[in-house]
C-alpha cells in the first residue's frame, strides 16, 4: 500500500507539472495524498512488527522449553538401541530361523541308527555263527527279557504249522548278558540260525536314548524250524560320545513264535484232490502246481 500511494502522488505531480498548472487544487491534492500516507503507513507497518514480536516470543519459549528438559531424559533419547550379540547372530540361519543348539548329548534317529547299526550287525553274525565275537559295547549292568517255552500258548495249529504267543500277563525272566539272551531263544542242538534287526524309532527316556527295534530270529535243528518275531525296546547309555546297550525289553504283544516240523513243506499241493472229478482235467497240460510249491518250500 505504501508503494501504491507514492506512485499515485508522483503521477499526479508529474502530470500537473507537464501541463504547467500548479494551482491551489494541486496543492490540495498533494496534501491529501500526504495525509493518506501518514494514516496508512503506520497501519501497514504495525502487523509486521507485531508478527515479528510474536515470532521472537515463540522462539524464546521454545528455547526455554528445550533448556528445561531433564538431563536423564535427554540422555535416554541419545542412547543408541542395543545391537544383537555375535553369539546370537551366529545361531540364525540365512532364512532367519533359529537353529537348534545341537550338543553331544542330543541324538536324532539318524545318528542313533548309524551308531547302533554295527552293534546289530555283529550280533546277527554271532547268532549265525557262535564262533564270532559278541558286541562289546554293553554296560556292566546289562539285562534283557527272556521267556521259556512254557510261557507260550498255542493260538493256531494245523500240520505242519504251529503259531504260539505269550500267555496273558506272563512275567519275563531276566538275562544278565547277551550270550544268555541269545541262548534263551535258541533251539537245542541248533544246526542253522539267523538274526535280523531294524531300528524303527528313537526316543528319550529317563535321560537315556531309547530305540525300538524289529527283531527276527530263525533257528533250525533236526526236529523243527522256529522263527521269533518281536519288537525290542532298547535303552542306551551315553558314554564318551558313544552309545552302550543297557537294557532290552520285549514287547509281549508282539512276541510271536512260529514252528514248522523239519522236512515237511509249509504248503502242500491239493490240486488233484480238488479237481479229480472235473471233466477234462486229466487232459490238461498243467495238472498240478507242485512244480512251483517245491520252490516255495525250498
GROMACS .gro file of C-alpha atoms in nm:
model
  298
    1UNK     CA    1   0.000   0.000   0.000
    2UNK     CA    2   0.289   0.235   0.073
    3UNK     CA    3   0.428   0.183  -0.274
    4UNK     CA    4   0.092   0.239  -0.441
    5UNK     CA    5   0.034   0.568  -0.254
    6UNK     CA    6   0.375   0.700  -0.354
    7UNK     CA    7   0.317   0.605  -0.716
    8UNK     CA    8  -0.018   0.787  -0.720
    9UNK     CA    9   0.129   1.103  -0.567
   10UNK     CA   10   0.423   1.102  -0.806
   11UNK     CA   11   0.196   1.053  -1.105
   12UNK     CA   12  -0.023   1.348  -1.007
   13UNK     CA   13   0.271   1.580  -0.952
   14UNK     CA   14   0.439   1.498  -1.281
   15UNK     CA   15   0.111   1.523  -1.471
   16UNK     CA   16   0.042   1.871  -1.344
   17UNK     CA   17   0.397   1.981  -1.393
   18UNK     CA   18   0.385   1.865  -1.751
   19UNK     CA   19   0.090   2.095  -1.816
   20UNK     CA   20   0.247   2.370  -1.605
   21UNK     CA   21  -0.071   2.405  -1.398
   22UNK     CA   22   0.050   2.442  -1.040
   23UNK     CA   23  -0.252   2.575  -0.857
   24UNK     CA   24  -0.429   2.554  -0.528
   25UNK     CA   25  -0.606   2.247  -0.649
   26UNK     CA   26  -0.272   2.069  -0.694
   27UNK     CA   27  -0.161   2.172  -0.353
   28UNK     CA   28  -0.483   2.031  -0.209
   29UNK     CA   29  -0.433   1.701  -0.392
   30UNK     CA   30  -0.073   1.663  -0.274
   31UNK     CA   31  -0.175   1.748   0.080
   32UNK     CA   32  -0.448   1.484   0.067
   33UNK     CA   33  -0.203   1.223  -0.051
   34UNK     CA   34   0.041   1.307   0.226
   35UNK     CA   35  -0.234   1.283   0.485
   36UNK     CA   36  -0.331   0.947   0.338
   37UNK     CA   37   0.028   0.825   0.364
   38UNK     CA   38   0.050   0.940   0.723
   39UNK     CA   39  -0.265   0.743   0.812
   40UNK     CA   40  -0.198   0.430   0.607
   41UNK     CA   41   0.171   0.364   0.664
   42UNK     CA   42   0.154   0.312   1.044
   43UNK     CA   43  -0.138   0.071   1.000
   44UNK     CA   44   0.057  -0.129   0.740
   45UNK     CA   45   0.374  -0.144   0.949
   46UNK     CA   46   0.202  -0.241   1.275
   47UNK     CA   47   0.112  -0.613   1.187
   48UNK     CA   48   0.460  -0.681   1.056
   49UNK     CA   49   0.623  -0.561   1.374
   50UNK     CA   50   0.367  -0.747   1.584
   51UNK     CA   51   0.426  -1.071   1.392
   52UNK     CA   52   0.798  -1.032   1.436
   53UNK     CA   53   0.745  -0.982   1.808
   54UNK     CA   54   0.529  -1.296   1.830
   55UNK     CA   55   0.790  -1.498   1.640
   56UNK     CA   56   1.055  -1.380   1.881
   57UNK     CA   57   0.833  -1.476   2.174
   58UNK     CA   58   0.776  -1.827   2.029
   59UNK     CA   59   1.146  -1.871   1.970
   60UNK     CA   60   1.226  -1.766   2.325
   61UNK     CA   61   0.956  -2.004   2.458
   62UNK     CA   62   1.092  -2.298   2.257
   63UNK     CA   63   1.443  -2.223   2.377
   64UNK     CA   64   1.322  -2.215   2.735
   65UNK     CA   65   1.137  -2.547   2.695
   66UNK     CA   66   1.444  -2.709   2.544
   67UNK     CA   67   1.659  -2.590   2.829
   68UNK     CA   68   1.405  -2.729   3.078
   69UNK     CA   69   1.435  -3.093   2.954
   70UNK     CA   70   1.585  -3.311   3.232
   71UNK     CA   71   1.929  -3.450   3.177
   72UNK     CA   72   1.819  -3.811   3.228
   73UNK     CA   73   1.554  -3.783   2.955
   74UNK     CA   74   1.796  -3.624   2.712
   75UNK     CA   75   2.047  -3.896   2.787
   76UNK     CA   76   1.787  -4.169   2.733
   77UNK     CA   77   1.689  -4.033   2.394
   78UNK     CA   78   2.051  -4.013   2.288
   79UNK     CA   79   2.128  -4.371   2.392
   80UNK     CA   80   2.150  -4.599   2.082
   81UNK     CA   81   1.941  -4.919   2.063
   82UNK     CA   82   2.123  -5.235   2.174
   83UNK     CA   83   2.265  -5.441   1.893
   84UNK     CA   84   2.236  -5.817   1.857
   85UNK     CA   85   2.527  -6.008   2.006
   86UNK     CA   86   2.761  -6.203   1.784
   87UNK     CA   87   2.679  -6.537   1.951
   88UNK     CA   88   2.309  -6.487   1.890
   89UNK     CA   89   2.355  -6.383   1.530
   90UNK     CA   90   2.564  -6.692   1.460
   91UNK     CA   91   2.271  -6.917   1.556
   92UNK     CA   92   2.048  -6.758   1.292
   93UNK     CA   93   2.027  -6.918   0.952
   94UNK     CA   94   2.009  -6.730   0.628
   95UNK     CA   95   1.631  -6.768   0.633
   96UNK     CA   96   1.612  -6.604   0.975
   97UNK     CA   97   1.506  -6.917   1.166
   98UNK     CA   98   1.666  -7.020   1.494
   99UNK     CA   99   1.891  -7.322   1.456
  100UNK     CA  100   1.880  -7.594   1.728
  101UNK     CA  101   2.165  -7.597   1.975
  102UNK     CA  102   2.297  -7.943   1.898
  103UNK     CA  103   2.524  -8.084   2.165
  104UNK     CA  104   2.691  -8.416   2.223
  105UNK     CA  105   2.403  -8.523   2.449
  106UNK     CA  106   2.137  -8.492   2.181
  107UNK     CA  107   2.078  -8.782   1.941
  108UNK     CA  108   1.838  -8.794   1.649
  109UNK     CA  109   1.703  -9.106   1.481
  110UNK     CA  110   1.961  -9.098   1.203
  111UNK     CA  111   2.262  -9.064   1.434
  112UNK     CA  112   2.132  -9.336   1.669
  113UNK     CA  113   2.077  -9.571   1.377
  114UNK     CA  114   2.429  -9.509   1.247
  115UNK     CA  115   2.583  -9.567   1.591
  116UNK     CA  116   2.388  -9.885   1.669
  117UNK     CA  117   2.388 -10.046   1.324
  118UNK     CA  118   2.736 -10.203   1.371
  119UNK     CA  119   2.617 -10.346   1.704
  120UNK     CA  120   2.319 -10.524   1.547
  121UNK     CA  121   2.524 -10.646   1.252
  122UNK     CA  122   2.779 -10.801   1.486
  123UNK     CA  123   2.504 -10.961   1.696
  124UNK     CA  124   2.349 -11.106   1.379
  125UNK     CA  125   2.685 -11.258   1.281
  126UNK     CA  126   2.717 -11.411   1.627
  127UNK     CA  127   2.369 -11.565   1.606
  128UNK     CA  128   2.456 -11.714   1.267
  129UNK     CA  129   2.792 -11.845   1.382
  130UNK     CA  130   2.879 -11.872   1.751
  131UNK     CA  131   3.249 -11.862   1.673
  132UNK     CA  132   3.213 -11.489   1.607
  133UNK     CA  133   3.251 -11.237   1.887
  134UNK     CA  134   2.964 -11.071   2.067
  135UNK     CA  135   2.935 -10.690   2.057
  136UNK     CA  136   3.144 -10.533   2.333
  137UNK     CA  137   2.957 -10.204   2.386
  138UNK     CA  138   2.729 -10.342   2.657
  139UNK     CA  139   2.701 -10.190   3.005
  140UNK     CA  140   2.824 -10.376   3.313
  141UNK     CA  141   2.467 -10.381   3.448
  142UNK     CA  142   2.309 -10.509   3.125
  143UNK     CA  143   1.981 -10.702   3.147
  144UNK     CA  144   1.731 -10.843   2.896
  145UNK     CA  145   1.389 -11.007   2.898
  146UNK     CA  146   1.376 -11.379   2.816
  147UNK     CA  147   1.091 -11.631   2.809
  148UNK     CA  148   1.081 -12.009   2.843
  149UNK     CA  149   0.891 -12.248   2.616
  150UNK     CA  150   0.618 -12.288   2.877
  151UNK     CA  151   0.548 -11.915   2.865
  152UNK     CA  152   0.385 -11.953   2.521
  153UNK     CA  153   0.038 -12.075   2.434
  154UNK     CA  154  -0.079 -12.222   2.105
  155UNK     CA  155  -0.313 -11.999   1.905
  156UNK     CA  156  -0.304 -12.189   1.574
  157UNK     CA  157  -0.205 -12.539   1.477
  158UNK     CA  158  -0.253 -12.724   1.151
  159UNK     CA  159   0.009 -12.962   1.032
  160UNK     CA  160   0.281 -12.875   0.967
  161UNK     CA  161   0.243 -12.517   1.102
  162UNK     CA  162   0.206 -12.409   1.466
  163UNK     CA  163   0.182 -12.049   1.590
  164UNK     CA  164   0.236 -11.958   1.957
  165UNK     CA  165   0.214 -11.633   2.154
  166UNK     CA  166   0.298 -11.533   2.507
  167UNK     CA  167   0.042 -11.606   2.773
  168UNK     CA  168  -0.150 -11.312   2.910
  169UNK     CA  169   0.033 -11.122   3.187
  170UNK     CA  170   0.332 -11.352   3.157
  171UNK     CA  171   0.622 -11.205   3.355
  172UNK     CA  172   0.959 -11.231   3.180
  173UNK     CA  173   1.275 -11.372   3.327
  174UNK     CA  174   1.598 -11.175   3.318
  175UNK     CA  175   1.920 -11.248   3.133
  176UNK     CA  176   2.233 -11.068   3.253
  177UNK     CA  177   2.435 -11.100   2.929
  178UNK     CA  178   2.388 -11.100   2.555
  179UNK     CA  179   2.506 -11.460   2.537
  180UNK     CA  180   2.236 -11.566   2.782
  181UNK     CA  181   1.975 -11.367   2.589
  182UNK     CA  182   2.056 -11.544   2.260
  183UNK     CA  183   2.081 -11.884   2.427
  184UNK     CA  184   1.729 -11.846   2.571
  185UNK     CA  185   1.591 -11.808   2.218
  186UNK     CA  186   1.796 -12.082   2.055
  187UNK     CA  187   1.687 -12.441   2.000
  188UNK     CA  188   1.875 -12.737   2.146
  189UNK     CA  189   2.140 -12.860   1.904
  190UNK     CA  190   2.082 -12.578   1.659
  191UNK     CA  191   2.223 -12.656   1.316
  192UNK     CA  192   2.136 -12.323   1.148
  193UNK     CA  193   2.035 -11.982   1.273
  194UNK     CA  194   1.988 -11.626   1.156
  195UNK     CA  195   1.907 -11.288   1.311
  196UNK     CA  196   1.779 -10.965   1.157
  197UNK     CA  197   1.735 -10.627   1.329
  198UNK     CA  198   1.596 -10.294   1.214
  199UNK     CA  199   1.568  -9.972   1.419
  200UNK     CA  200   1.233  -9.805   1.355
  201UNK     CA  201   1.204  -9.539   1.627
  202UNK     CA  202   1.419  -9.333   1.866
  203UNK     CA  203   1.301  -9.159   2.187
  204UNK     CA  204   1.432  -9.012   2.511
  205UNK     CA  205   1.352  -9.180   2.843
  206UNK     CA  206   1.498  -9.105   3.188
  207UNK     CA  207   1.780  -8.909   3.028
  208UNK     CA  208   1.889  -9.204   2.812
  209UNK     CA  209   1.840  -9.286   2.445
  210UNK     CA  210   1.567  -9.539   2.373
  211UNK     CA  211   1.520  -9.719   2.042
  212UNK     CA  212   1.258  -9.959   1.913
  213UNK     CA  213   1.396 -10.246   1.706
  214UNK     CA  214   1.212 -10.502   1.494
  215UNK     CA  215   1.382 -10.837   1.556
  216UNK     CA  216   1.356 -11.166   1.366
  217UNK     CA  217   1.531 -11.481   1.492
  218UNK     CA  218   1.540 -11.805   1.294
  219UNK     CA  219   1.668 -12.136   1.433
  220UNK     CA  220   1.674 -12.487   1.285
  221UNK     CA  221   1.754 -12.825   1.440
  222UNK     CA  222   1.679 -13.185   1.345
  223UNK     CA  223   1.318 -13.168   1.463
  224UNK     CA  224   1.178 -12.826   1.376
  225UNK     CA  225   1.233 -12.479   1.242
  226UNK     CA  226   1.145 -12.192   1.474
  227UNK     CA  227   1.108 -11.824   1.400
  228UNK     CA  228   1.068 -11.548   1.661
  229UNK     CA  229   0.922 -11.208   1.573
  230UNK     CA  230   0.927 -10.933   1.835
  231UNK     CA  231   0.964 -10.562   1.896
  232UNK     CA  232   1.256 -10.485   2.127
  233UNK     CA  233   1.276 -10.167   2.333
  234UNK     CA  234   1.646 -10.098   2.383
  235UNK     CA  235   1.782  -9.849   2.635
  236UNK     CA  236   2.123  -9.699   2.559
  237UNK     CA  237   2.359  -9.515   2.793
  238UNK     CA  238   2.576  -9.235   2.655
  239UNK     CA  239   2.945  -9.294   2.719
  240UNK     CA  240   3.231  -9.095   2.562
  241UNK     CA  241   3.010  -8.970   2.278
  242UNK     CA  242   2.903  -9.329   2.206
  243UNK     CA  243   2.604  -9.546   2.297
  244UNK     CA  244   2.625  -9.853   2.521
  245UNK     CA  245   2.338 -10.104   2.540
  246UNK     CA  246   2.196 -10.118   2.891
  247UNK     CA  247   1.858 -10.289   2.870
  248UNK     CA  248   1.645 -10.498   2.627
  249UNK     CA  249   1.272 -10.518   2.692
  250UNK     CA  250   1.049 -10.741   2.477
  251UNK     CA  251   0.701 -10.612   2.398
  252UNK     CA  252   0.480 -10.911   2.498
  253UNK     CA  253   0.209 -10.820   2.249
  254UNK     CA  254   0.450 -10.852   1.957
  255UNK     CA  255   0.639 -11.164   2.065
  256UNK     CA  256   0.529 -11.448   1.836
  257UNK     CA  257   0.678 -11.789   1.779
  258UNK     CA  258   0.620 -11.998   1.464
  259UNK     CA  259   0.718 -12.365   1.442
  260UNK     CA  260   0.734 -12.596   1.142
  261UNK     CA  261   0.842 -12.958   1.153
  262UNK     CA  262   1.175 -13.012   0.982
  263UNK     CA  263   1.149 -13.187   0.647
  264UNK     CA  264   0.781 -13.106   0.599
  265UNK     CA  265   0.674 -12.844   0.345
  266UNK     CA  266   0.478 -12.546   0.467
  267UNK     CA  267   0.237 -12.577   0.171
  268UNK     CA  268   0.109 -12.891   0.000
  269UNK     CA  269  -0.042 -12.945  -0.342
  270UNK     CA  270  -0.416 -13.021  -0.316
  271UNK     CA  271  -0.491 -12.978  -0.686
  272UNK     CA  272  -0.552 -13.346  -0.757
  273UNK     CA  273  -0.782 -13.390  -0.460
  274UNK     CA  274  -0.993 -13.088  -0.554
  275UNK     CA  275  -1.012 -13.129  -0.933
  276UNK     CA  276  -1.009 -13.508  -0.958
  277UNK     CA  277  -1.378 -13.522  -1.061
  278UNK     CA  278  -1.364 -13.232  -1.307
  279UNK     CA  279  -1.414 -13.327  -1.672
  280UNK     CA  280  -1.112 -13.292  -1.899
  281UNK     CA  281  -0.881 -13.232  -1.602
  282UNK     CA  282  -0.668 -13.532  -1.693
  283UNK     CA  283  -0.611 -13.395  -2.041
  284UNK     CA  284  -0.474 -13.061  -1.922
  285UNK     CA  285  -0.103 -13.000  -1.979
  286UNK     CA  286  -0.053 -12.841  -1.636
  287UNK     CA  287  -0.202 -13.095  -1.398
  288UNK     CA  288  -0.075 -12.952  -1.070
  289UNK     CA  289   0.119 -12.668  -0.910
  290UNK     CA  290   0.368 -12.892  -0.736
  291UNK     CA  291   0.648 -12.756  -0.951
  292UNK     CA  292   0.606 -12.411  -0.801
  293UNK     CA  293   0.536 -12.531  -0.447
  294UNK     CA  294   0.865 -12.714  -0.445
  295UNK     CA  295   1.035 -12.382  -0.496
  296UNK     CA  296   0.825 -12.202  -0.232
  297UNK     CA  297   0.906 -12.467   0.027
  298UNK     CA  298   1.273 -12.487  -0.065
   0.00000   0.00000   0.00000
